[in-house]
Amino acid sequence: PENTYSLPLLGADLPLTLGLNAFVVFDNKVFFKAINEGNSANVDIWFTDGTVEGTMPVYQKPLGKSKNTPYFTSSRDLMVFDDKLFFATKYESDLEDPSPYPHTPALAYIESLNKDTPPEPLAKPDLVVQSVDILLVEDSPNKVRFAVEWTVLNQGNATTDANWKSGLYLSKDGSTDRNGTVILGRPNKSKQLAPGESYTFEASVNPLKGSLVQLDPSEIPEGFNTVLIYADDTSVLNESDETNNAKAALLNREPVQPIFIVPGIAGSFVDPNPEKKAYDEWIKRRGIDPELLKIDPMLRSYDDLIETLVNHGYVLYDPDKSIEENEGANLFAAPYDWRLAVSSDQGLKEDQNFDGRPQEMSAVEFADRVQDEKFTYSVDYLGYWMQKASEVWQQTHDEPLEKIDIISHSTGGLVSRSYIQSDAYGQTVGNIHFPKVDNLIMMGVPNQGAPKAWNPINDDWDADMVYVMLMAQFANAPYQKLRSGQLSEIEGETPISIRSVAEAAGRNNLTADQQLTFFESDEGKETFIDLYVPTVKGLLATYDFGADVPVKI
């Protein structure tokens, strides 16, 4: 420093020189510069009361040989004795010291305490990260993408060079220490920054895709993550303060919630595995075990959708494996026995002010059916699969499942709505918690019904290829079993027999032969369809769809 004032020292091997003009007391703070003219590579400066024992640190950064301190400010109470301010140096070096003197602190004092204005600081830049904005754009099982924007401000009093670079890091331990981080990249763009000038960066650094940070999910754990921004990341600038370069921001990565695929009518059928004998169970019972069902095993209409989601990182749940073996699964096919009514229509026809909330779908009633695996309606199957997803989620994340996404097709959309519009939605009953639906995607869902449902109700199965190939056969097989006497009844919540079909049509007190005759009639077949597949009748359009059109032969 210019105009230095040499002070008497103790311990000549550690001389200390203070800059006289650069040493002032202002607002109870000390401003000074010092130079290490001794032979130690590591000298600290301390305040003292004039004795070696009464020291306290004021500048503890290593002061290398022939190195100057920057201006240093201390908010500590000053130790002034007899209008003198005392300093001491402390030797902390492993280097061999050839000096014959003992390693006692060098003691110095200065009497120039009469200045009342701070000195002009050295002209140096000082970069700080002024702000950081992070937006999570995509969090799927195979990639995590987020946008980052940050602003660097030069709060120093000198212009920077243009060769400095800012750095973007992901912290492993939440600290600002770069030793525990993974570098995400450094933008190539930077510029000279005048004092008070700032520059805003976007995350357009390698290995980023476009302007977004893209990581494999294994590289960034679920929950809160610390993203670090360093202003002068490569340390090419000589700044007045090298300790304020970093700024941390939090990125919350929540677990990827499960997706359900709820198929349409005839989009579920029995598992073709012959060992399960699922077809026999299908013929003799309505409301069969959901573990015996597969999502469209014949036409395989949903295979492309499932494969697409799997290719994007989702893990398909396997009902043939245990919950532990399915850990991490978040893609659930939700087949159901579509021969059952979608939900209760009790009171629908009588109440002209029906509010759209299905009856018999209170949280308690729904939970009881799910827990007892009693399948009265198609929506009960959705409840079953949601519980399987909840068990897997609890196993994987050790917390309750709060939200799911649903992709529904055709009647599957009505099944999904029956749950969403019920009193059970999002409720907890005992040890059963029903999640809420975050995103509901409906593809071809007949929310106002469909005219083509009129045809099968009247035993006409030619309106749709699915009706011809599948539904007609599904309905005809059990009908013929009853007609031939191979089955006495079709089991289920409401058993179906030749007698029950006649009684449902108001044909009471008929003999067995008369019941069979009615069963084989057109009216008997239509009544059987109403009982066996009430879903079809529930799909009738809620708007006018017929017209009297003259038929020309």
Coordinates of C-alpha atoms in Angstrom, one line a residue:
P1 CA 0.0 0.0 0.0
E2 CA 1.1 3.6 -0.6
N3 CA 2.3 5.6 2.4
T4 CA 2.7 2.6 4.6
Y5 CA 3.4 3.1 8.2
S6 CA 5.8 0.5 9.8
L7 CA 4.9 -0.4 13.3
P8 CA 7.0 -1.8 16.1
L9 CA 6.6 -5.6 16.1
L10 CA 7.1 -8.5 18.4
G11 CA 8.3 -11.5 16.6
A12 CA 10.4 -10.2 13.8
D13 CA 9.8 -13.3 11.7
L14 CA 6.2 -12.1 11.2
P15 CA 6.4 -8.4 10.4
L16 CA 3.1 -6.6 9.7
T17 CA 2.7 -3.5 7.7
L18 CA -0.5 -1.4 7.8
G19 CA -1.4 1.1 5.2
L20 CA -1.7 4.4 7.1
N21 CA -4.0 6.2 4.6
A22 CA -6.0 3.1 4.2
F23 CA -6.7 2.6 7.8
V24 CA -9.7 4.4 9.3
V25 CA -12.3 4.1 12.0
F26 CA -15.8 4.9 10.8
D27 CA -19.2 4.1 12.3
N28 CA -17.5 1.8 14.8
K29 CA -16.0 -0.3 12.0
V30 CA -12.4 -0.8 11.0
F31 CA -11.2 -0.2 7.4
F32 CA -7.6 -1.2 6.7
K33 CA -5.2 -2.8 4.4
A34 CA -2.2 -4.9 5.4
I35 CA 0.7 -6.7 3.7
N36 CA 2.6 -9.8 4.9
E37 CA 6.3 -9.0 4.6
G38 CA 7.3 -11.9 6.7
N39 CA 8.3 -15.4 5.8
S40 CA 5.1 -17.1 6.7
A41 CA 2.7 -18.3 4.0
N42 CA -0.3 -18.0 6.4
V43 CA -0.8 -15.0 8.6
D44 CA -4.1 -14.0 10.3
I45 CA -4.7 -10.5 11.7
W46 CA -6.3 -10.1 15.1
F47 CA -7.4 -7.3 17.4
T48 CA -5.7 -7.2 20.7
D49 CA -5.9 -5.3 24.0
G50 CA -2.1 -4.7 23.7
T51 CA -1.2 -8.1 25.0
V52 CA -0.5 -11.3 23.2
E53 CA -3.1 -13.1 25.3
G54 CA -6.0 -10.7 24.7
T55 CA -6.5 -11.3 21.0
M56 CA -9.7 -11.8 19.0
P57 CA -9.8 -12.6 15.2
V58 CA -10.7 -9.8 12.8
Y59 CA -9.2 -11.0 9.5
Q60 CA -8.9 -14.8 9.5
K61 CA -8.3 -15.5 5.9
P62 CA -4.7 -16.6 5.1
L63 CA -2.6 -13.6 4.2
G64 CA 0.1 -15.1 1.9
K65 CA 3.6 -13.8 1.6
S66 CA 3.8 -10.4 0.0
K67 CA 0.0 -10.4 -0.3
N68 CA -2.2 -7.5 0.5
T69 CA -5.5 -7.7 2.2
P70 CA -8.5 -6.0 0.5
Y71 CA -10.2 -3.3 2.4
F72 CA -11.7 -5.1 5.4
T73 CA -14.6 -4.1 7.5
S74 CA -15.3 -5.4 11.0
S75 CA -18.4 -4.8 13.0
R76 CA -16.7 -6.0 16.2
D77 CA -16.4 -3.5 19.0
L78 CA -13.1 -1.8 18.7
M79 CA -10.4 -2.3 21.4
V80 CA -9.0 1.2 21.9
F81 CA -6.6 1.7 24.7
D82 CA -5.0 5.1 25.3
D83 CA -6.2 6.2 21.8
K84 CA -4.3 3.3 20.3
L85 CA -5.8 0.5 18.3
F86 CA -3.8 -2.7 18.6
F87 CA -3.4 -5.5 16.0
A88 CA -1.6 -8.8 16.2
T89 CA -0.7 -11.4 13.7
K90 CA -1.1 -15.1 14.3
Y91 CA 1.2 -17.7 12.7
E92 CA -0.5 -20.8 11.3
S93 CA 1.8 -22.5 8.9
D94 CA 3.2 -25.9 8.5
L95 CA 6.1 -24.5 6.4
E96 CA 9.5 -24.7 7.9
D97 CA 10.4 -21.2 9.3
P98 CA 14.1 -20.5 9.2
S99 CA 13.7 -17.6 11.6
P100 CA 15.5 -18.0 14.9
Y101 CA 12.8 -16.0 16.6
P102 CA 10.0 -17.8 18.5
H103 CA 6.6 -17.9 16.8
T104 CA 5.0 -15.3 19.0
P105 CA 2.4 -13.0 17.5
A106 CA 3.6 -9.8 16.0
L107 CA 2.0 -6.9 17.8
A108 CA 1.3 -3.5 16.3
Y109 CA -0.7 -0.4 17.1
I110 CA -1.7 2.8 15.3
E111 CA -2.8 6.1 16.7
S112 CA -4.4 7.6 13.6
L113 CA -8.0 7.3 14.9
N114 CA -9.2 10.7 13.9
K115 CA -10.7 10.0 10.5
D116 CA -14.4 10.2 10.2
T117 CA -15.1 9.0 6.6
P118 CA -14.5 5.6 5.1
P119 CA -11.7 5.3 2.6
E120 CA -12.3 5.0 -1.1
P121 CA -12.4 1.2 -1.8
L122 CA -10.3 -0.5 -4.3
A123 CA -11.7 -0.6 -7.8
K124 CA -12.9 -4.2 -8.2
P125 CA -16.0 -5.9 -9.6
D126 CA -18.2 -8.0 -7.4
L127 CA -20.6 -10.4 -9.0
V128 CA -23.6 -11.8 -7.1
V129 CA -26.6 -13.9 -8.3
Q130 CA -29.5 -11.5 -7.8
S131 CA -32.4 -13.9 -8.5
V132 CA -33.2 -17.5 -9.6
D133 CA -36.5 -18.7 -11.0
I134 CA -37.1 -22.5 -11.5
L135 CA -40.1 -24.1 -13.2
L136 CA -40.6 -27.9 -13.3
V137 CA -41.8 -28.5 -16.9
E138 CA -42.0 -32.3 -17.0
D139 CA -41.6 -35.1 -14.5
S140 CA -42.2 -38.4 -16.1
P141 CA -40.7 -41.8 -15.2
N142 CA -38.0 -41.5 -17.9
K143 CA -37.0 -37.8 -17.8
V144 CA -37.2 -34.7 -15.7
R145 CA -37.1 -31.3 -17.4
F146 CA -37.0 -27.9 -15.7
A147 CA -36.4 -24.4 -16.9
V148 CA -34.0 -22.1 -15.0
E149 CA -33.5 -18.4 -15.3
W150 CA -31.1 -16.4 -13.2
T151 CA -29.8 -12.8 -13.1
V152 CA -26.2 -11.9 -12.2
L153 CA -25.5 -8.4 -10.9
N154 CA -22.2 -6.5 -10.7
Q155 CA -22.4 -4.8 -7.3
G156 CA -18.8 -3.8 -7.4
N157 CA -17.2 -0.6 -8.5
A158 CA -15.3 -1.8 -11.6
T159 CA -16.3 -3.3 -14.9
T160 CA -15.8 -7.0 -15.4
D161 CA -14.0 -8.7 -18.3
A162 CA -16.1 -10.6 -20.8
N163 CA -14.6 -14.0 -20.2
W164 CA -16.4 -15.0 -17.0
K165 CA -18.9 -17.8 -17.0
S166 CA -21.8 -18.6 -14.8
G167 CA -22.4 -22.2 -13.6
L168 CA -25.5 -24.3 -12.9
Y169 CA -25.2 -27.2 -10.4
L170 CA -27.4 -29.7 -8.7
S171 CA -26.4 -30.1 -5.0
K172 CA -26.3 -33.6 -3.6
D173 CA -26.3 -32.5 0.1
G174 CA -28.1 -29.2 0.0
S175 CA -25.0 -27.1 0.7
T176 CA -23.4 -24.5 -1.5
D177 CA -20.1 -26.4 -1.6
R178 CA -19.3 -27.5 -5.2
N179 CA -17.6 -30.6 -3.9
G180 CA -21.0 -32.1 -3.3
T181 CA -22.6 -31.2 -6.6
V182 CA -23.2 -32.3 -10.1
I183 CA -22.5 -29.7 -12.8
L184 CA -25.4 -29.2 -15.2
G185 CA -23.6 -26.8 -17.4
R186 CA -22.2 -23.4 -18.0
P187 CA -23.8 -21.0 -20.5
N188 CA -21.3 -19.8 -23.1
K189 CA -22.8 -16.4 -23.1
S190 CA -21.4 -13.7 -20.9
K191 CA -20.6 -10.0 -21.2
Q192 CA -18.8 -7.1 -19.6
L193 CA -20.8 -5.8 -16.7
A194 CA -20.4 -2.3 -15.6
P195 CA -21.0 -1.4 -12.0
G196 CA -24.7 -1.8 -11.2
E197 CA -25.4 -3.7 -14.5
S198 CA -27.0 -7.1 -14.6
Y199 CA -27.3 -10.0 -17.1
T200 CA -30.0 -12.7 -17.2
F201 CA -29.2 -16.2 -18.2
E202 CA -31.6 -19.0 -19.4
A203 CA -30.8 -22.7 -19.0
S204 CA -29.5 -23.2 -22.5
V205 CA -26.3 -25.1 -21.5
N206 CA -25.0 -28.6 -22.4
P207 CA -26.4 -31.2 -21.8
L208 CA -29.7 -29.3 -22.0
K209 CA -32.3 -30.0 -24.6
G210 CA -33.5 -26.7 -26.1
S211 CA -33.7 -24.2 -23.2
L212 CA -34.6 -26.8 -20.6
V213 CA -32.5 -28.9 -18.2
Q214 CA -33.2 -32.5 -18.9
L215 CA -32.1 -35.3 -16.4
D216 CA -32.7 -38.9 -16.0
P217 CA -35.0 -39.4 -12.9
S218 CA -32.2 -41.5 -11.3
E219 CA -30.0 -38.4 -11.3
I220 CA -32.4 -36.2 -9.3
P221 CA -34.2 -37.7 -6.2
E222 CA -37.8 -37.2 -5.4
G223 CA -38.7 -34.3 -3.1
F224 CA -36.8 -31.0 -2.7
N225 CA -33.5 -30.6 -4.5
T226 CA -31.0 -27.7 -4.3
V227 CA -30.0 -26.1 -7.5
L228 CA -26.9 -23.9 -7.2
I229 CA -26.0 -20.9 -9.4
Y230 CA -22.4 -19.6 -9.3
A231 CA -21.8 -16.1 -10.7
D232 CA -18.1 -16.3 -11.6
D233 CA -18.0 -20.1 -11.7
T234 CA -14.5 -20.3 -13.3
S235 CA -13.0 -17.7 -10.9
V236 CA -11.4 -15.7 -13.6
L237 CA -12.3 -12.3 -12.0
N238 CA -10.5 -10.6 -9.2
E239 CA -13.5 -9.6 -7.1
S240 CA -13.7 -7.5 -4.0
D241 CA -15.6 -10.3 -2.3
E242 CA -15.1 -13.9 -3.4
T243 CA -17.5 -15.3 -0.8
N244 CA -20.8 -14.2 -2.3
N245 CA -20.8 -15.9 -5.7
A246 CA -23.3 -18.7 -5.0
K247 CA -27.1 -18.6 -4.7
A248 CA -29.3 -21.7 -4.0
A249 CA -32.9 -22.3 -5.1
L250 CA -35.2 -25.3 -4.4
L251 CA -36.7 -27.5 -7.0
N252 CA -39.5 -29.8 -5.7
R253 CA -39.8 -33.0 -7.6
E254 CA -42.9 -34.9 -6.6
P255 CA -43.3 -38.6 -7.3
V256 CA -45.0 -39.4 -10.6
Q257 CA -48.6 -40.3 -9.8
P258 CA -50.2 -43.4 -11.2
I259 CA -52.1 -43.5 -14.4
F260 CA -55.2 -45.7 -14.9
I261 CA -56.5 -47.0 -18.2
V262 CA -60.2 -47.7 -17.9
P263 CA -61.5 -49.4 -21.1
G264 CA -64.9 -49.2 -22.7
I265 CA -67.7 -51.7 -22.9
A266 CA -66.4 -55.1 -24.1
G267 CA -62.9 -53.8 -23.5
S268 CA -62.4 -56.3 -20.7
F269 CA -62.6 -60.0 -20.9
V270 CA -61.3 -63.0 -19.0
D271 CA -57.6 -63.9 -18.8
P272 CA -56.9 -66.4 -21.6
N273 CA -54.6 -68.4 -19.3
P274 CA -56.2 -71.8 -19.3
E275 CA -55.0 -72.6 -15.8
K276 CA -57.2 -69.9 -14.4
K277 CA -60.4 -71.4 -15.9
A278 CA -61.6 -67.8 -16.1
Y279 CA -64.0 -68.4 -19.0
D280 CA -66.0 -71.0 -17.0
E281 CA -66.3 -68.4 -14.3
W282 CA -67.4 -65.8 -16.7
I283 CA -70.2 -67.9 -18.1
K284 CA -71.7 -68.9 -14.7
R285 CA -71.2 -65.6 -12.8
R286 CA -71.6 -61.9 -13.2
G287 CA -69.3 -59.8 -11.1
I288 CA -66.3 -62.1 -11.3
D289 CA -63.0 -61.8 -9.5
P290 CA -61.0 -58.8 -11.0
E291 CA -57.9 -60.9 -11.0
L292 CA -59.5 -63.1 -13.7
L293 CA -60.0 -60.1 -16.1
K294 CA -57.6 -58.6 -18.7
I295 CA -57.8 -55.4 -20.6
D296 CA -59.1 -56.4 -24.1
P297 CA -57.1 -59.7 -24.5
M298 CA -58.7 -60.4 -27.9
L299 CA -58.7 -57.3 -30.0
R300 CA -55.8 -55.8 -28.0
S301 CA -57.1 -52.3 -28.7
Y302 CA -55.2 -50.7 -25.8
D303 CA -51.8 -52.3 -26.3
D304 CA -50.4 -49.3 -28.2
L305 CA -51.4 -46.9 -25.5
I306 CA -49.9 -49.1 -22.8
E307 CA -46.7 -49.6 -24.7
T308 CA -46.4 -45.9 -25.3
L309 CA -46.6 -45.2 -21.6
V310 CA -44.2 -47.9 -20.8
N311 CA -41.7 -46.5 -23.4
H312 CA -42.0 -43.2 -21.6
G313 CA -40.9 -44.9 -18.3
Y314 CA -44.1 -46.0 -16.7
V315 CA -44.0 -49.3 -14.9
L316 CA -47.0 -51.6 -15.6
Y317 CA -48.7 -53.3 -12.6
D318 CA -48.8 -57.1 -12.8
P319 CA -51.8 -58.6 -11.0
D320 CA -50.1 -62.0 -10.9
K321 CA -47.3 -60.6 -8.7
S322 CA -47.3 -59.5 -5.0
I323 CA -47.4 -55.9 -3.9
E324 CA -43.7 -56.1 -3.0
E325 CA -42.9 -57.5 -6.4
N326 CA -44.8 -54.6 -8.0
E327 CA -42.9 -51.9 -6.1
G328 CA -42.6 -48.8 -8.3
A329 CA -45.5 -49.7 -10.5
N330 CA -47.5 -46.6 -11.6
L331 CA -49.4 -47.8 -14.7
F332 CA -52.6 -49.7 -13.9
A333 CA -55.0 -51.3 -16.5
A334 CA -58.4 -51.3 -14.8
P335 CA -60.6 -54.0 -16.4
Y336 CA -64.1 -54.5 -15.1
D337 CA -67.1 -56.7 -15.6
W338 CA -69.0 -54.4 -18.0
R339 CA -72.1 -56.6 -17.8
L340 CA -72.8 -54.9 -14.5
A341 CA -74.5 -51.5 -14.3
V342 CA -72.0 -48.7 -14.3
S343 CA -73.3 -47.5 -11.0
S344 CA -76.6 -47.3 -9.1
D345 CA -79.4 -45.6 -11.0
Q346 CA -81.7 -45.8 -7.9
G347 CA -84.0 -42.8 -7.9
L348 CA -82.8 -41.6 -11.3
K349 CA -86.1 -42.0 -13.1
E350 CA -88.2 -40.9 -10.2
D351 CA -86.3 -37.7 -9.2
Q352 CA -86.5 -35.0 -11.9
N353 CA -84.0 -32.9 -9.9
F354 CA -81.3 -35.6 -9.9
D355 CA -78.1 -33.9 -9.1
G356 CA -75.7 -36.3 -10.8
R357 CA -74.4 -38.0 -7.6
P358 CA -74.9 -41.7 -7.8
Q359 CA -76.8 -43.2 -4.9
E360 CA -75.5 -46.2 -3.0
M361 CA -72.1 -44.6 -3.5
S362 CA -71.5 -43.1 -0.1
A363 CA -67.9 -43.5 1.2
V364 CA -69.0 -46.2 3.7
E365 CA -71.0 -48.2 1.2
F366 CA -68.4 -48.0 -1.5
A367 CA -65.5 -48.8 0.9
D368 CA -67.5 -51.8 2.3
R369 CA -67.9 -53.3 -1.2
V370 CA -64.2 -52.6 -2.1
Q371 CA -62.9 -54.1 1.1
D372 CA -65.2 -57.2 0.9
E373 CA -64.4 -57.5 -2.8
K374 CA -68.2 -57.4 -3.5
F375 CA -68.7 -56.3 -7.1
T376 CA -72.2 -55.0 -7.6
Y377 CA -71.4 -52.2 -10.1
S378 CA -68.7 -51.7 -12.6
V379 CA -67.3 -48.8 -10.6
D380 CA -66.6 -51.2 -7.7
Y381 CA -63.8 -52.6 -9.9
L382 CA -62.2 -49.2 -10.2
G383 CA -62.3 -49.0 -6.4
Y384 CA -60.5 -52.3 -6.3
W385 CA -57.7 -51.2 -8.7
M386 CA -57.3 -47.9 -6.8
Q387 CA -56.7 -49.9 -3.6
K388 CA -54.0 -52.0 -5.3
A389 CA -52.4 -48.7 -6.5
S390 CA -52.6 -47.3 -3.0
E391 CA -50.8 -50.4 -1.6
V392 CA -48.1 -50.2 -4.2
W393 CA -47.7 -46.5 -3.6
Q394 CA -47.4 -47.0 0.2
Q395 CA -44.9 -49.8 -0.4
T396 CA -42.8 -47.5 -2.7
H397 CA -43.1 -44.1 -1.1
D398 CA -44.2 -44.8 2.5
E399 CA -47.1 -42.3 2.2
P400 CA -50.8 -42.4 1.2
L401 CA -51.7 -42.1 -2.4
E402 CA -53.4 -38.8 -2.9
K403 CA -53.9 -38.3 -6.6
I404 CA -54.1 -40.4 -9.8
D405 CA -54.6 -39.7 -13.5
I406 CA -57.2 -41.6 -15.6
I407 CA -57.3 -42.2 -19.3
S408 CA -60.8 -43.5 -20.1
H409 CA -62.4 -44.8 -23.2
S410 CA -66.1 -45.1 -24.0
T411 CA -68.0 -46.6 -21.0
G412 CA -64.8 -46.4 -19.0
G413 CA -65.4 -42.6 -18.8
L414 CA -68.8 -43.2 -17.2
V415 CA -67.3 -45.6 -14.7
S416 CA -64.7 -43.0 -13.8
R417 CA -67.3 -40.2 -13.5
S418 CA -69.4 -42.4 -11.3
Y419 CA -66.6 -42.5 -8.8
I420 CA -65.6 -38.8 -9.2
Q421 CA -69.2 -37.6 -8.7
S422 CA -69.8 -39.9 -5.7
D423 CA -69.7 -39.0 -2.0
A424 CA -66.8 -41.5 -1.8
Y425 CA -64.5 -39.3 -3.9
G426 CA -61.3 -38.5 -2.1
Q427 CA -62.6 -39.8 1.3
T428 CA -61.0 -42.0 3.9
V429 CA -63.0 -44.8 5.5
G430 CA -61.2 -46.9 8.1
N431 CA -58.0 -48.0 6.6
I432 CA -59.1 -47.3 3.0
H433 CA -58.3 -44.0 1.4
F434 CA -59.7 -43.1 -2.0
P435 CA -57.4 -40.8 -4.1
K436 CA -58.6 -37.8 -6.0
V437 CA -58.3 -37.6 -9.8
D438 CA -55.8 -35.0 -11.0
N439 CA -56.3 -35.4 -14.7
L440 CA -59.3 -37.2 -16.4
I441 CA -58.9 -37.9 -20.1
M442 CA -62.1 -39.1 -21.9
M443 CA -61.9 -40.6 -25.3
G444 CA -65.2 -41.2 -27.1
V445 CA -67.2 -41.2 -23.8
P446 CA -71.0 -41.2 -24.3
N447 CA -71.7 -38.7 -21.6
Q448 CA -75.2 -38.1 -23.2
G449 CA -75.6 -41.7 -24.2
A450 CA -75.5 -43.3 -27.7
P451 CA -78.3 -44.1 -30.1
K452 CA -76.7 -47.4 -31.1
A453 CA -77.4 -48.8 -27.6
W454 CA -81.1 -49.1 -28.8
N455 CA -80.2 -52.0 -31.2
P456 CA -78.8 -54.6 -28.7
I457 CA -81.6 -53.8 -26.3
N458 CA -83.9 -55.1 -29.0
D459 CA -81.7 -58.1 -29.7
D460 CA -80.2 -56.5 -32.8
W461 CA -76.4 -56.9 -32.7
D462 CA -75.5 -55.6 -36.1
A463 CA -75.1 -51.9 -35.2
D464 CA -71.4 -52.2 -34.3
M465 CA -68.6 -54.6 -35.2
V466 CA -67.8 -55.0 -31.5
Y467 CA -71.4 -55.9 -30.8
V468 CA -71.3 -58.5 -33.6
M469 CA -68.0 -60.1 -32.8
L470 CA -68.0 -59.9 -29.0
M471 CA -71.1 -58.7 -27.2
A472 CA -73.5 -60.9 -29.1
Q473 CA -71.4 -64.0 -28.3
F474 CA -70.9 -63.0 -24.7
A475 CA -74.7 -62.7 -24.2
N476 CA -75.6 -65.7 -26.3
A477 CA -73.4 -68.2 -24.5
P478 CA -74.9 -67.9 -21.0
Y479 CA -78.4 -67.6 -22.6
Q480 CA -77.9 -70.9 -24.3
K481 CA -76.5 -72.5 -21.1
L482 CA -79.7 -71.5 -19.3
R483 CA -82.0 -72.5 -22.1
S484 CA -80.4 -76.0 -22.4
G485 CA -80.4 -76.6 -18.7
Q486 CA -76.6 -76.7 -18.4
L487 CA -76.9 -73.9 -15.9
S488 CA -79.8 -73.5 -13.5
E489 CA -78.9 -69.8 -12.9
I490 CA -76.2 -67.3 -13.5
E491 CA -74.7 -66.3 -10.2
G492 CA -74.1 -62.8 -8.9
E493 CA -75.6 -60.1 -6.8
T494 CA -78.9 -60.6 -8.7
P495 CA -79.0 -64.2 -9.9
I496 CA -80.5 -64.8 -13.4
S497 CA -82.6 -67.8 -14.2
I498 CA -85.4 -68.7 -16.6
R499 CA -87.9 -68.1 -13.9
S500 CA -86.4 -64.7 -12.9
V501 CA -86.5 -63.6 -16.5
A502 CA -90.2 -64.4 -16.7
E503 CA -90.9 -62.7 -13.4
A504 CA -89.0 -59.6 -14.4
A505 CA -91.3 -59.2 -17.3
G506 CA -94.4 -59.6 -15.1
R507 CA -95.0 -63.2 -16.1
N508 CA -95.7 -64.7 -12.7
N509 CA -97.3 -68.0 -11.8
L510 CA -96.1 -69.7 -15.0
T511 CA -95.3 -73.4 -15.2
A512 CA -91.7 -74.4 -15.9
D513 CA -92.7 -75.2 -19.5
Q514 CA -94.4 -71.8 -19.9
Q515 CA -91.4 -70.0 -18.4
L516 CA -89.1 -71.7 -21.0
T517 CA -91.5 -70.8 -23.8
F518 CA -91.4 -67.2 -22.7
F519 CA -87.6 -67.3 -22.3
E520 CA -87.3 -68.3 -25.9
S521 CA -89.6 -65.6 -27.2
D522 CA -88.4 -62.2 -28.5
E523 CA -89.7 -60.5 -25.4
G524 CA -87.9 -63.1 -23.2
K525 CA -84.6 -62.5 -25.0
E526 CA -84.9 -58.8 -24.6
T527 CA -85.7 -59.2 -20.9
F528 CA -82.7 -61.4 -20.5
I529 CA -80.5 -58.8 -22.1
D530 CA -81.9 -56.1 -19.7
L531 CA -81.0 -58.3 -16.7
Y532 CA -77.7 -59.7 -18.0
V533 CA -76.2 -56.5 -19.5
P534 CA -78.0 -53.5 -17.9
T535 CA -75.0 -51.5 -19.0
V536 CA -76.4 -51.4 -22.5
K537 CA -79.7 -49.9 -21.4
G538 CA -77.8 -47.4 -19.3
L539 CA -76.0 -46.2 -22.5
L540 CA -79.2 -45.1 -24.2
A541 CA -79.1 -41.6 -25.5
T542 CA -80.6 -38.8 -23.3
Y543 CA -81.8 -37.0 -26.4
D544 CA -84.2 -37.7 -29.2
F545 CA -82.6 -40.0 -31.8
G546 CA -85.4 -41.8 -33.7
A547 CA -87.7 -40.7 -36.5
D548 CA -90.5 -42.2 -38.5
V549 CA -89.1 -42.8 -42.0
P550 CA -91.2 -44.5 -44.6
V551 CA -89.6 -47.7 -45.8
K552 CA -89.6 -48.4 -49.5
I553 CA -89.4 -52.0 -50.5

